[in-house]
Amino acid sequence: MLLQETVEKYRLTARSYDKIIRLARTVADLEGEERIGENHLAEALQYRLYEESLFC
């Protein structure tokens, strides 16, 4: 739900969506979690939106 709302709000591309999922997977791995949780997605979104704000 969080990811879908953010994709729609910021009109993110499919490539950005994929990068967010991969980054969330990395965050979950670093925390030793098998599954991606809302907190992992939220952290990944923060990183990606910050990164995009720097280059736009």
C-alpha atoms as an extended CHARMM CRD file, in Angstrom:
* protein
*
        56  EXT
         1         1  MET       CA              0.0000000000        0.0000000000        0.0000000000  PROA      1               0.0000000000
         2         2  LEU       CA              2.7400000000        2.4660000000        0.9890000000  PROA      2               0.0000000000
         3         3  LEU       CA              4.7900000000        1.7530000000       -2.1180000000  PROA      3               0.0000000000
         4         4  GLN       CA              1.8320000000        1.9520000000       -4.5060000000  PROA      4               0.0000000000
         5         5  GLU       CA              0.6890000000        5.2810000000       -3.0470000000  PROA      5               0.0000000000
         6         6  THR       CA              4.1910000000        6.7220000000       -3.3600000000  PROA      6               0.0000000000
         7         7  VAL       CA              4.5830000000        5.4930000000       -6.9460000000  PROA      7               0.0000000000
         8         8  GLU       CA              1.3240000000        7.1930000000       -7.8880000000  PROA      8               0.0000000000
         9         9  LYS       CA              2.0040000000       10.3990000000       -5.9480000000  PROA      9               0.0000000000
        10        10  TYR       CA              5.5070000000       10.9530000000       -7.3400000000  PROA      10              0.0000000000
        11        11  ARG       CA              4.8390000000        9.2970000000      -10.7170000000  PROA      11              0.0000000000
        12        12  LEU       CA              7.7960000000        6.9940000000      -10.3520000000  PROA      12              0.0000000000
        13        13  THR       CA              8.8620000000        4.8540000000      -13.2840000000  PROA      13              0.0000000000
        14        14  ALA       CA              8.9310000000        1.0690000000      -13.3810000000  PROA      14              0.0000000000
        15        15  ARG       CA             12.7060000000        1.2880000000      -13.1040000000  PROA      15              0.0000000000
        16        16  SER       CA             12.4220000000        3.3700000000       -9.9170000000  PROA      16              0.0000000000
        17        17  TYR       CA              9.8690000000        0.9060000000       -8.5300000000  PROA      17              0.0000000000
        18        18  ASP       CA             12.2970000000       -1.9570000000       -9.1450000000  PROA      18              0.0000000000
        19        19  LYS       CA             15.1630000000       -0.0790000000       -7.5060000000  PROA      19              0.0000000000
        20        20  ILE       CA             13.0350000000        0.6340000000       -4.4330000000  PROA      20              0.0000000000
        21        21  ILE       CA             12.1440000000       -3.0560000000       -4.0890000000  PROA      21              0.0000000000
        22        22  ARG       CA             15.8070000000       -4.0680000000       -4.4390000000  PROA      22              0.0000000000
        23        23  LEU       CA             16.8840000000       -1.4610000000       -1.9080000000  PROA      23              0.0000000000
        24        24  ALA       CA             14.1710000000       -2.6070000000        0.5270000000  PROA      24              0.0000000000
        25        25  ARG       CA             15.4360000000       -6.1800000000        0.0800000000  PROA      25              0.0000000000
        26        26  THR       CA             18.9440000000       -5.0030000000        0.9730000000  PROA      26              0.0000000000
        27        27  VAL       CA             17.6770000000       -3.1810000000        4.0650000000  PROA      27              0.0000000000
        28        28  ALA       CA             15.7870000000       -6.2990000000        5.1600000000  PROA      28              0.0000000000
        29        29  ASP       CA             18.8850000000       -8.4430000000        4.5750000000  PROA      29              0.0000000000
        30        30  LEU       CA             21.0240000000       -6.1000000000        6.6700000000  PROA      30              0.0000000000
        31        31  GLU       CA             18.5080000000       -6.4730000000        9.4970000000  PROA      31              0.0000000000
        32        32  GLY       CA             18.5240000000      -10.2600000000        9.1470000000  PROA      32              0.0000000000
        33        33  GLU       CA             14.9010000000      -10.4290000000        8.0050000000  PROA      33              0.0000000000
        34        34  GLU       CA             13.6330000000      -12.9710000000        5.4810000000  PROA      34              0.0000000000
        35        35  ARG       CA             10.7390000000      -10.8070000000        4.3230000000  PROA      35              0.0000000000
        36        36  ILE       CA             10.5080000000       -7.1750000000        3.3110000000  PROA      36              0.0000000000
        37        37  GLY       CA              8.3940000000       -5.2460000000        5.8130000000  PROA      37              0.0000000000
        38        38  GLU       CA              6.7030000000       -1.8530000000        5.6740000000  PROA      38              0.0000000000
        39        39  ASN       CA              9.6070000000       -0.3840000000        7.6340000000  PROA      39              0.0000000000
        40        40  HSD       CA             12.0730000000       -1.6440000000        5.0120000000  PROA      40              0.0000000000
        41        41  LEU       CA              9.9960000000       -0.1500000000        2.2000000000  PROA      41              0.0000000000
        42        42  ALA       CA              9.6990000000        3.1430000000        4.0590000000  PROA      42              0.0000000000
        43        43  GLU       CA             13.4590000000        3.3330000000        4.5250000000  PROA      43              0.0000000000
        44        44  ALA       CA             14.1060000000        2.4660000000        0.8750000000  PROA      44              0.0000000000
        45        45  LEU       CA             11.5970000000        5.1070000000       -0.2390000000  PROA      45              0.0000000000
        46        46  GLN       CA             13.3180000000        7.7300000000        1.8690000000  PROA      46              0.0000000000
        47        47  TYR       CA             16.6690000000        6.9540000000        0.2670000000  PROA      47              0.0000000000
        48        48  ARG       CA             15.2950000000        6.9000000000       -3.2880000000  PROA      48              0.0000000000
        49        49  LEU       CA             13.2040000000       10.0620000000       -2.9590000000  PROA      49              0.0000000000
        50        50  TYR       CA             16.1460000000       11.8770000000       -1.4000000000  PROA      50              0.0000000000
        51        51  GLU       CA             18.4300000000       10.7040000000       -4.1850000000  PROA      51              0.0000000000
        52        52  GLU       CA             15.9640000000       11.7920000000       -6.8720000000  PROA      52              0.0000000000
        53        53  SER       CA             15.5640000000       15.2130000000       -5.2390000000  PROA      53              0.0000000000
        54        54  LEU       CA             19.3170000000       15.7550000000       -5.5420000000  PROA      54              0.0000000000
        55        55  PHE       CA             19.3880000000       15.1000000000       -9.2760000000  PROA      55              0.0000000000
        56        56  CYS       CA             16.1360000000       16.7190000000      -10.4090000000  PROA      56              0.0000000000
